[in-house]
Amino acid sequence: MTTSRALIIAVDGPAASGKGTIAARLARTYGLPHLDTGLLYRAVGLGVLDAGGDLDDAAAAEAVARSLDVSLLSDETRLTTGEAGEAASRIAGYPGVRAALLKLQQDFAGQAGGAVLDGRDIGTVIAPDAVAKLFVTATPETRATRRWKQLTARGDAIAYEDMLADIVRRDERDAGRGAAPMVQAEDAVLLDTTDLDIEAAFDAARRIVEAARANHGL
Ligand code: DC
């Protein structure tokens, strides 16, 4: 007897690599629910700041993560600021915070029909059995330019050099931490979007997913 496997798609990679847009489009294409797991860490970081807490205080961040107010997740404008990204990256290194957010993410991944999740540790920790795993990347300069355009288009004042420094610092912190560091899973396919526009990047991502589905007889 064969049991059909749910289509779980794991999309990992550094900030502004295009992974979020690719994940959202894959979800639409395959009719799957999508979770941007970075929003969870961003909500925890902002939760600590809103409570007047200190991002260096692991226990305070863990307490916020344990009682995460999911209604915060709908405030996309605030969650996507540079401040929220920086706060997220700082609290994401605490093992207690990661443990507190684990079940929610694994429950999401375990939905009957499958799911698409994007983040840093989806293919390695959250859904190691995912059918398709992508690690989406691009040079720091390309990523900084993309993020800078996004933020300035909506009126946030930030210099390109500061954006690039932020990106490099976050990469180092996310890849260098002891708890679930950002790393390409052994069985993930690398997708470098440096020279690709979003259409070309999405086409490449869909081909990777189609190959993985065929491999799994899905
Ligand atoms: O993907 P993002 O830029 O929204 O993520 C913000 C921060 O959250 C990122 O710098 C590291 C952390 N993060 C993480 O540690 N693990 C995830 N699965 C997703 C995000």
PDB file of C-alpha atoms and ligand atoms in Angstrom:
ATOM      1  CA  MET A   1       0.000   0.000   0.000  1.00  0.00           C
ATOM      2  CA  THR A   2       1.310   3.450  -0.814  1.00  0.00           C
ATOM      3  CA  THR A   3       0.342   6.474   1.215  1.00  0.00           C
ATOM      4  CA  SER A   4       0.344   9.735  -0.665  1.00  0.00           C
ATOM      5  CA  ARG A   5       2.676  12.296   0.794  1.00  0.00           C
ATOM      6  CA  ALA A   6       1.611  15.894   1.379  1.00  0.00           C
ATOM      7  CA  LEU A   7       3.355  18.513  -0.732  1.00  0.00           C
ATOM      8  CA  ILE A   8       5.449  20.440   1.785  1.00  0.00           C
ATOM      9  CA  ILE A   9       7.684  23.048   0.149  1.00  0.00           C
ATOM     10  CA  ALA A  10      10.538  24.524   2.216  1.00  0.00           C
ATOM     11  CA  VAL A  11      12.013  27.804   0.982  1.00  0.00           C
ATOM     12  CA  ASP A  12      15.021  29.038   2.942  1.00  0.00           C
ATOM     13  CA  GLY A  13      17.573  31.759   2.351  1.00  0.00           C
ATOM     14  CA  PRO A  14      18.905  35.125   3.502  1.00  0.00           C
ATOM     15  CA  ALA A  15      17.057  38.438   3.689  1.00  0.00           C
ATOM     16  CA  ALA A  16      15.848  39.942   0.388  1.00  0.00           C
ATOM     17  CA  SER A  17      16.910  36.917  -1.659  1.00  0.00           C
ATOM     18  CA  GLY A  18      13.433  36.715  -3.195  1.00  0.00           C
ATOM     19  CA  LYS A  19      12.416  33.712  -1.107  1.00  0.00           C
ATOM     20  CA  GLY A  20       9.245  35.342   0.248  1.00  0.00           C
ATOM     21  CA  THR A  21       7.909  36.306  -3.184  1.00  0.00           C
ATOM     22  CA  ILE A  22       8.824  32.897  -4.596  1.00  0.00           C
ATOM     23  CA  ALA A  23       7.167  31.103  -1.668  1.00  0.00           C
ATOM     24  CA  ALA A  24       3.965  33.153  -2.004  1.00  0.00           C
ATOM     25  CA  ARG A  25       3.756  32.463  -5.744  1.00  0.00           C
ATOM     26  CA  LEU A  26       4.435  28.746  -5.293  1.00  0.00           C
ATOM     27  CA  ALA A  27       1.637  28.649  -2.717  1.00  0.00           C
ATOM     28  CA  ARG A  28      -0.775  30.279  -5.167  1.00  0.00           C
ATOM     29  CA  THR A  29       0.291  27.988  -7.987  1.00  0.00           C
ATOM     30  CA  TYR A  30      -0.205  24.798  -5.985  1.00  0.00           C
ATOM     31  CA  GLY A  31      -3.189  26.039  -3.961  1.00  0.00           C
ATOM     32  CA  LEU A  32      -1.343  25.634  -0.665  1.00  0.00           C
ATOM     33  CA  PRO A  33      -1.339  27.720   2.523  1.00  0.00           C
ATOM     34  CA  HIS A  34       1.811  29.813   3.012  1.00  0.00           C
ATOM     35  CA  LEU A  35       3.605  30.850   6.191  1.00  0.00           C
ATOM     36  CA  ASP A  36       6.344  33.487   6.153  1.00  0.00           C
ATOM     37  CA  THR A  37       8.083  32.337   9.343  1.00  0.00           C
ATOM     38  CA  GLY A  38      10.194  35.512   9.492  1.00  0.00           C
ATOM     39  CA  LEU A  39       6.991  37.314  10.527  1.00  0.00           C
ATOM     40  CA  LEU A  40       6.877  35.219  13.716  1.00  0.00           C
ATOM     41  CA  TYR A  41      10.383  36.292  14.715  1.00  0.00           C
ATOM     42  CA  ARG A  42       9.640  39.876  13.706  1.00  0.00           C
ATOM     43  CA  ALA A  43       6.477  39.879  15.859  1.00  0.00           C
ATOM     44  CA  VAL A  44       8.452  38.566  18.835  1.00  0.00           C
ATOM     45  CA  GLY A  45      11.170  41.210  18.357  1.00  0.00           C
ATOM     46  CA  LEU A  46       8.584  44.001  18.173  1.00  0.00           C
ATOM     47  CA  GLY A  47       6.691  42.489  21.108  1.00  0.00           C
ATOM     48  CA  VAL A  48       9.813  42.811  23.257  1.00  0.00           C
ATOM     49  CA  LEU A  49      10.371  46.421  22.151  1.00  0.00           C
ATOM     50  CA  ASP A  50       6.692  47.351  22.641  1.00  0.00           C
ATOM     51  CA  ALA A  51       6.828  46.022  26.201  1.00  0.00           C
ATOM     52  CA  GLY A  52       9.850  48.242  26.857  1.00  0.00           C
ATOM     53  CA  GLY A  53      12.060  45.160  27.085  1.00  0.00           C
ATOM     54  CA  ASP A  54      15.661  44.597  26.110  1.00  0.00           C
ATOM     55  CA  LEU A  55      16.537  42.514  23.034  1.00  0.00           C
ATOM     56  CA  ASP A  56      19.540  41.143  24.953  1.00  0.00           C
ATOM     57  CA  ASP A  57      17.165  39.611  27.507  1.00  0.00           C
ATOM     58  CA  ALA A  58      16.602  36.013  26.303  1.00  0.00           C
ATOM     59  CA  ALA A  59      14.027  35.241  29.006  1.00  0.00           C
ATOM     60  CA  ALA A  60      11.910  38.274  28.073  1.00  0.00           C
ATOM     61  CA  ALA A  61      11.976  37.297  24.387  1.00  0.00           C
ATOM     62  CA  GLU A  62      11.064  33.705  25.213  1.00  0.00           C
ATOM     63  CA  ALA A  63       8.088  34.898  27.293  1.00  0.00           C
ATOM     64  CA  VAL A  64       6.830  36.975  24.353  1.00  0.00           C
ATOM     65  CA  ALA A  65       7.306  34.010  21.982  1.00  0.00           C
ATOM     66  CA  ARG A  66       5.381  31.666  24.314  1.00  0.00           C
ATOM     67  CA  SER A  67       2.371  33.956  24.383  1.00  0.00           C
ATOM     68  CA  LEU A  68       2.728  35.295  20.850  1.00  0.00           C
ATOM     69  CA  ASP A  69      -0.231  37.425  19.901  1.00  0.00           C
ATOM     70  CA  VAL A  70      -0.946  36.172  16.376  1.00  0.00           C
ATOM     71  CA  SER A  71      -3.089  39.236  15.630  1.00  0.00           C
ATOM     72  CA  LEU A  72       0.241  41.119  15.494  1.00  0.00           C
ATOM     73  CA  LEU A  73       1.047  39.126  12.365  1.00  0.00           C
ATOM     74  CA  SER A  74      -1.500  41.053  10.315  1.00  0.00           C
ATOM     75  CA  ASP A  75       0.344  44.354  10.849  1.00  0.00           C
ATOM     76  CA  GLU A  76       2.553  43.750   7.794  1.00  0.00           C
ATOM     77  CA  THR A  77       3.618  47.384   7.445  1.00  0.00           C
ATOM     78  CA  ARG A  78       5.187  47.459  10.878  1.00  0.00           C
ATOM     79  CA  LEU A  79       6.554  43.940  10.681  1.00  0.00           C
ATOM     80  CA  THR A  80       8.436  44.648   7.470  1.00  0.00           C
ATOM     81  CA  THR A  81      10.409  47.653   8.772  1.00  0.00           C
ATOM     82  CA  GLY A  82      14.182  47.466   9.129  1.00  0.00           C
ATOM     83  CA  GLU A  83      13.734  47.871  12.885  1.00  0.00           C
ATOM     84  CA  ALA A  84      11.576  44.736  13.059  1.00  0.00           C
ATOM     85  CA  GLY A  85      14.020  42.740  10.914  1.00  0.00           C
ATOM     86  CA  GLU A  86      16.945  43.717  13.103  1.00  0.00           C
ATOM     87  CA  ALA A  87      15.012  42.916  16.304  1.00  0.00           C
ATOM     88  CA  ALA A  88      13.943  39.571  14.802  1.00  0.00           C
ATOM     89  CA  SER A  89      17.478  38.604  13.904  1.00  0.00           C
ATOM     90  CA  ARG A  90      18.631  39.397  17.464  1.00  0.00           C
ATOM     91  CA  ILE A  91      15.992  37.360  19.294  1.00  0.00           C
ATOM     92  CA  ALA A  92      16.085  34.509  16.739  1.00  0.00           C
ATOM     93  CA  GLY A  93      19.354  33.263  18.233  1.00  0.00           C
ATOM     94  CA  TYR A  94      17.761  32.340  21.563  1.00  0.00           C
ATOM     95  CA  PRO A  95      17.030  28.583  21.698  1.00  0.00           C
ATOM     96  CA  GLY A  96      14.017  29.232  23.985  1.00  0.00           C
ATOM     97  CA  VAL A  97      12.443  31.532  21.408  1.00  0.00           C
ATOM     98  CA  ARG A  98      12.962  28.981  18.638  1.00  0.00           C
ATOM     99  CA  ALA A  99      11.520  26.195  20.799  1.00  0.00           C
ATOM    100  CA  ALA A 100       8.452  28.307  21.591  1.00  0.00           C
ATOM    101  CA  LEU A 101       7.753  28.878  17.878  1.00  0.00           C
ATOM    102  CA  LEU A 102       8.494  25.302  16.764  1.00  0.00           C
ATOM    103  CA  LYS A 103       5.095  23.653  17.267  1.00  0.00           C
ATOM    104  CA  LEU A 104       3.155  26.406  15.526  1.00  0.00           C
ATOM    105  CA  GLN A 105       5.378  26.062  12.461  1.00  0.00           C
ATOM    106  CA  GLN A 106       5.358  22.260  12.476  1.00  0.00           C
ATOM    107  CA  ASP A 107       1.562  22.225  12.818  1.00  0.00           C
ATOM    108  CA  PHE A 108       1.336  24.563   9.841  1.00  0.00           C
ATOM    109  CA  ALA A 109       3.673  22.348   7.797  1.00  0.00           C
ATOM    110  CA  GLY A 110       1.705  19.255   8.807  1.00  0.00           C
ATOM    111  CA  GLN A 111      -1.633  20.359   7.317  1.00  0.00           C
ATOM    112  CA  ALA A 112      -3.258  17.540   5.370  1.00  0.00           C
ATOM    113  CA  GLY A 113      -2.882  19.011   1.897  1.00  0.00           C
ATOM    114  CA  GLY A 114       0.639  20.306   2.414  1.00  0.00           C
ATOM    115  CA  ALA A 115       2.020  23.827   2.830  1.00  0.00           C
ATOM    116  CA  VAL A 116       4.707  26.274   1.772  1.00  0.00           C
ATOM    117  CA  LEU A 117       6.918  27.772   4.483  1.00  0.00           C
ATOM    118  CA  ASP A 118       9.766  30.221   4.043  1.00  0.00           C
ATOM    119  CA  GLY A 119      12.477  31.112   6.530  1.00  0.00           C
ATOM    120  CA  ARG A 120      15.987  30.085   7.536  1.00  0.00           C
ATOM    121  CA  ASP A 121      15.604  26.597   9.028  1.00  0.00           C
ATOM    122  CA  ILE A 122      12.554  25.123   7.308  1.00  0.00           C
ATOM    123  CA  GLY A 123      14.409  22.446   5.365  1.00  0.00           C
ATOM    124  CA  THR A 124      16.786  21.653   8.224  1.00  0.00           C
ATOM    125  CA  VAL A 125      14.664  21.843  11.413  1.00  0.00           C
ATOM    126  CA  ILE A 126      10.968  22.583  10.864  1.00  0.00           C
ATOM    127  CA  ALA A 127      10.218  20.245   7.957  1.00  0.00           C
ATOM    128  CA  PRO A 128      13.258  18.047   7.274  1.00  0.00           C
ATOM    129  CA  ASP A 129      10.979  15.649   5.333  1.00  0.00           C
ATOM    130  CA  ALA A 130       9.693  18.338   2.965  1.00  0.00           C
ATOM    131  CA  VAL A 131       9.145  17.076  -0.581  1.00  0.00           C
ATOM    132  CA  ALA A 132      10.832  20.121  -2.147  1.00  0.00           C
ATOM    133  CA  LYS A 133      13.578  22.205  -0.568  1.00  0.00           C
ATOM    134  CA  LEU A 134      14.944  25.391  -2.079  1.00  0.00           C
ATOM    135  CA  PHE A 135      17.736  27.580  -0.781  1.00  0.00           C
ATOM    136  CA  VAL A 136      17.289  30.961  -2.444  1.00  0.00           C
ATOM    137  CA  THR A 137      20.166  33.395  -2.421  1.00  0.00           C
ATOM    138  CA  ALA A 138      21.721  36.389  -4.214  1.00  0.00           C
ATOM    139  CA  THR A 139      24.779  38.572  -3.633  1.00  0.00           C
ATOM    140  CA  PRO A 140      24.563  40.945  -0.649  1.00  0.00           C
ATOM    141  CA  GLU A 141      24.753  43.949  -3.032  1.00  0.00           C
ATOM    142  CA  THR A 142      21.809  42.701  -5.098  1.00  0.00           C
ATOM    143  CA  ARG A 143      19.774  41.989  -1.986  1.00  0.00           C
ATOM    144  CA  ALA A 144      20.599  45.381  -0.450  1.00  0.00           C
ATOM    145  CA  THR A 145      19.548  47.139  -3.674  1.00  0.00           C
ATOM    146  CA  ARG A 146      16.225  45.270  -3.757  1.00  0.00           C
ATOM    147  CA  ARG A 147      15.416  45.957  -0.112  1.00  0.00           C
ATOM    148  CA  TRP A 148      16.538  49.598  -0.414  1.00  0.00           C
ATOM    149  CA  LYS A 149      14.201  50.125  -3.388  1.00  0.00           C
ATOM    150  CA  GLN A 150      11.295  48.540  -1.504  1.00  0.00           C
ATOM    151  CA  LEU A 151      11.801  50.624   1.627  1.00  0.00           C
ATOM    152  CA  THR A 152      12.463  53.945  -0.115  1.00  0.00           C
ATOM    153  CA  ALA A 153       9.453  53.421  -2.408  1.00  0.00           C
ATOM    154  CA  ARG A 154       7.257  53.428   0.646  1.00  0.00           C
ATOM    155  CA  GLY A 155       8.935  56.462   2.162  1.00  0.00           C
ATOM    156  CA  ASP A 156      11.390  54.916   4.665  1.00  0.00           C
ATOM    157  CA  ALA A 157      14.578  57.008   4.725  1.00  0.00           C
ATOM    158  CA  ILE A 158      17.634  54.778   4.582  1.00  0.00           C
ATOM    159  CA  ALA A 159      20.968  55.079   2.769  1.00  0.00           C
ATOM    160  CA  TYR A 160      22.027  52.235   0.470  1.00  0.00           C
ATOM    161  CA  GLU A 161      25.339  51.811   2.354  1.00  0.00           C
ATOM    162  CA  ASP A 162      23.466  51.378   5.638  1.00  0.00           C
ATOM    163  CA  MET A 163      21.134  48.853   3.996  1.00  0.00           C
ATOM    164  CA  LEU A 164      24.102  46.823   2.732  1.00  0.00           C
ATOM    165  CA  ALA A 165      25.747  46.906   6.157  1.00  0.00           C
ATOM    166  CA  ASP A 166      22.458  45.726   7.746  1.00  0.00           C
ATOM    167  CA  ILE A 167      22.173  42.839   5.286  1.00  0.00           C
ATOM    168  CA  VAL A 168      25.774  41.705   5.849  1.00  0.00           C
ATOM    169  CA  ARG A 169      25.403  41.944   9.630  1.00  0.00           C
ATOM    170  CA  ARG A 170      22.144  39.953   9.578  1.00  0.00           C
ATOM    171  CA  ASP A 171      23.645  37.277   7.327  1.00  0.00           C
ATOM    172  CA  GLU A 172      26.545  36.858   9.747  1.00  0.00           C
ATOM    173  CA  ARG A 173      24.273  36.700  12.762  1.00  0.00           C
ATOM    174  CA  ASP A 174      21.727  34.318  11.169  1.00  0.00           C
ATOM    175  CA  ALA A 175      24.398  31.968   9.789  1.00  0.00           C
ATOM    176  CA  GLY A 176      26.704  32.177  12.807  1.00  0.00           C
ATOM    177  CA  ARG A 177      24.288  31.423  15.656  1.00  0.00           C
ATOM    178  CA  GLY A 178      24.384  28.086  17.470  1.00  0.00           C
ATOM    179  CA  ALA A 179      20.615  27.433  17.407  1.00  0.00           C
ATOM    180  CA  ALA A 180      19.270  26.387  13.993  1.00  0.00           C
ATOM    181  CA  PRO A 181      21.667  28.558  11.982  1.00  0.00           C
ATOM    182  CA  MET A 182      20.809  29.581   8.445  1.00  0.00           C
ATOM    183  CA  VAL A 183      22.359  26.888   6.295  1.00  0.00           C
ATOM    184  CA  GLN A 184      21.454  25.155   3.055  1.00  0.00           C
ATOM    185  CA  ALA A 185      20.013  21.700   3.823  1.00  0.00           C
ATOM    186  CA  GLU A 186      22.052  18.912   2.225  1.00  0.00           C
ATOM    187  CA  ASP A 187      19.138  17.945   0.013  1.00  0.00           C
ATOM    188  CA  ALA A 188      18.064  21.506  -0.861  1.00  0.00           C
ATOM    189  CA  VAL A 189      18.495  22.914  -4.366  1.00  0.00           C
ATOM    190  CA  LEU A 190      20.393  26.204  -4.549  1.00  0.00           C
ATOM    191  CA  LEU A 191      18.652  28.959  -6.515  1.00  0.00           C
ATOM    192  CA  ASP A 192      20.806  32.055  -7.071  1.00  0.00           C
ATOM    193  CA  THR A 193      18.548  34.955  -8.104  1.00  0.00           C
ATOM    194  CA  THR A 194      21.317  37.555  -8.543  1.00  0.00           C
ATOM    195  CA  ASP A 195      20.832  37.784 -12.317  1.00  0.00           C
ATOM    196  CA  LEU A 196      17.168  36.798 -12.423  1.00  0.00           C
ATOM    197  CA  ASP A 197      14.085  38.977 -12.383  1.00  0.00           C
ATOM    198  CA  ILE A 198      11.127  37.716 -10.395  1.00  0.00           C
ATOM    199  CA  GLU A 199       9.526  35.920 -13.369  1.00  0.00           C
ATOM    200  CA  ALA A 200      12.714  34.033 -14.187  1.00  0.00           C
ATOM    201  CA  ALA A 201      13.337  33.245 -10.496  1.00  0.00           C
ATOM    202  CA  PHE A 202       9.807  31.925 -10.094  1.00  0.00           C
ATOM    203  CA  ASP A 203      10.078  29.771 -13.245  1.00  0.00           C
ATOM    204  CA  ALA A 204      13.310  28.274 -11.910  1.00  0.00           C
ATOM    205  CA  ALA A 205      11.679  27.622  -8.528  1.00  0.00           C
ATOM    206  CA  ARG A 206       8.696  25.926 -10.140  1.00  0.00           C
ATOM    207  CA  ARG A 207      10.975  23.661 -12.157  1.00  0.00           C
ATOM    208  CA  ILE A 208      12.747  22.639  -8.935  1.00  0.00           C
ATOM    209  CA  VAL A 209       9.412  21.827  -7.297  1.00  0.00           C
ATOM    210  CA  GLU A 210       8.202  19.899 -10.353  1.00  0.00           C
ATOM    211  CA  ALA A 211      11.377  17.800 -10.353  1.00  0.00           C
ATOM    212  CA  ALA A 212      10.962  17.080  -6.632  1.00  0.00           C
ATOM    213  CA  ARG A 213       7.296  16.119  -7.123  1.00  0.00           C
ATOM    214  CA  ALA A 214       8.212  13.749  -9.936  1.00  0.00           C
ATOM    215  CA  ASN A 215      10.910  12.226  -7.718  1.00  0.00           C
ATOM    216  CA  HIS A 216       8.322  11.557  -5.022  1.00  0.00           C
ATOM    217  CA  GLY A 217       5.674  10.337  -7.427  1.00  0.00           C
ATOM    218  CA  LEU A 218       3.444  13.297  -6.539  1.00  0.00           C
TER     219      LEU A 218
HETATM  220  O1   DC B   1      12.963  36.399   6.592  1.00  0.00           O
HETATM  221  P1   DC B   1      12.966  37.672   7.459  1.00  0.00           P
HETATM  222  O2   DC B   1      13.925  38.716   6.959  1.00  0.00           O
HETATM  223  O3   DC B   1      11.600  38.226   7.660  1.00  0.00           O
HETATM  224  O4   DC B   1      13.488  37.176   8.896  1.00  0.00           O
HETATM  225  C1   DC B   1      13.755  38.084   9.941  1.00  0.00           C
HETATM  226  C2   DC B   1      14.726  37.448  10.920  1.00  0.00           C
HETATM  227  O5   DC B   1      14.087  36.360  11.595  1.00  0.00           O
HETATM  228  C3   DC B   1      15.970  36.850  10.284  1.00  0.00           C
HETATM  229  O6   DC B   1      17.056  37.770  10.276  1.00  0.00           O
HETATM  230  C4   DC B   1      16.286  35.655  11.134  1.00  0.00           C
HETATM  231  C5   DC B   1      14.979  35.276  11.766  1.00  0.00           C
HETATM  232  N1   DC B   1      14.389  34.051  11.234  1.00  0.00           N
HETATM  233  C6   DC B   1      14.868  32.852  11.699  1.00  0.00           C
HETATM  234  O7   DC B   1      15.802  32.830  12.490  1.00  0.00           O
HETATM  235  N2   DC B   1      14.296  31.682  11.301  1.00  0.00           N
HETATM  236  C7   DC B   1      13.293  31.671  10.428  1.00  0.00           C
HETATM  237  N3   DC B   1      12.741  30.509  10.059  1.00  0.00           N
HETATM  238  C8   DC B   1      12.803  32.900   9.895  1.00  0.00           C
HETATM  239  C9   DC B   1      13.386  34.073  10.306  1.00  0.00           C
END
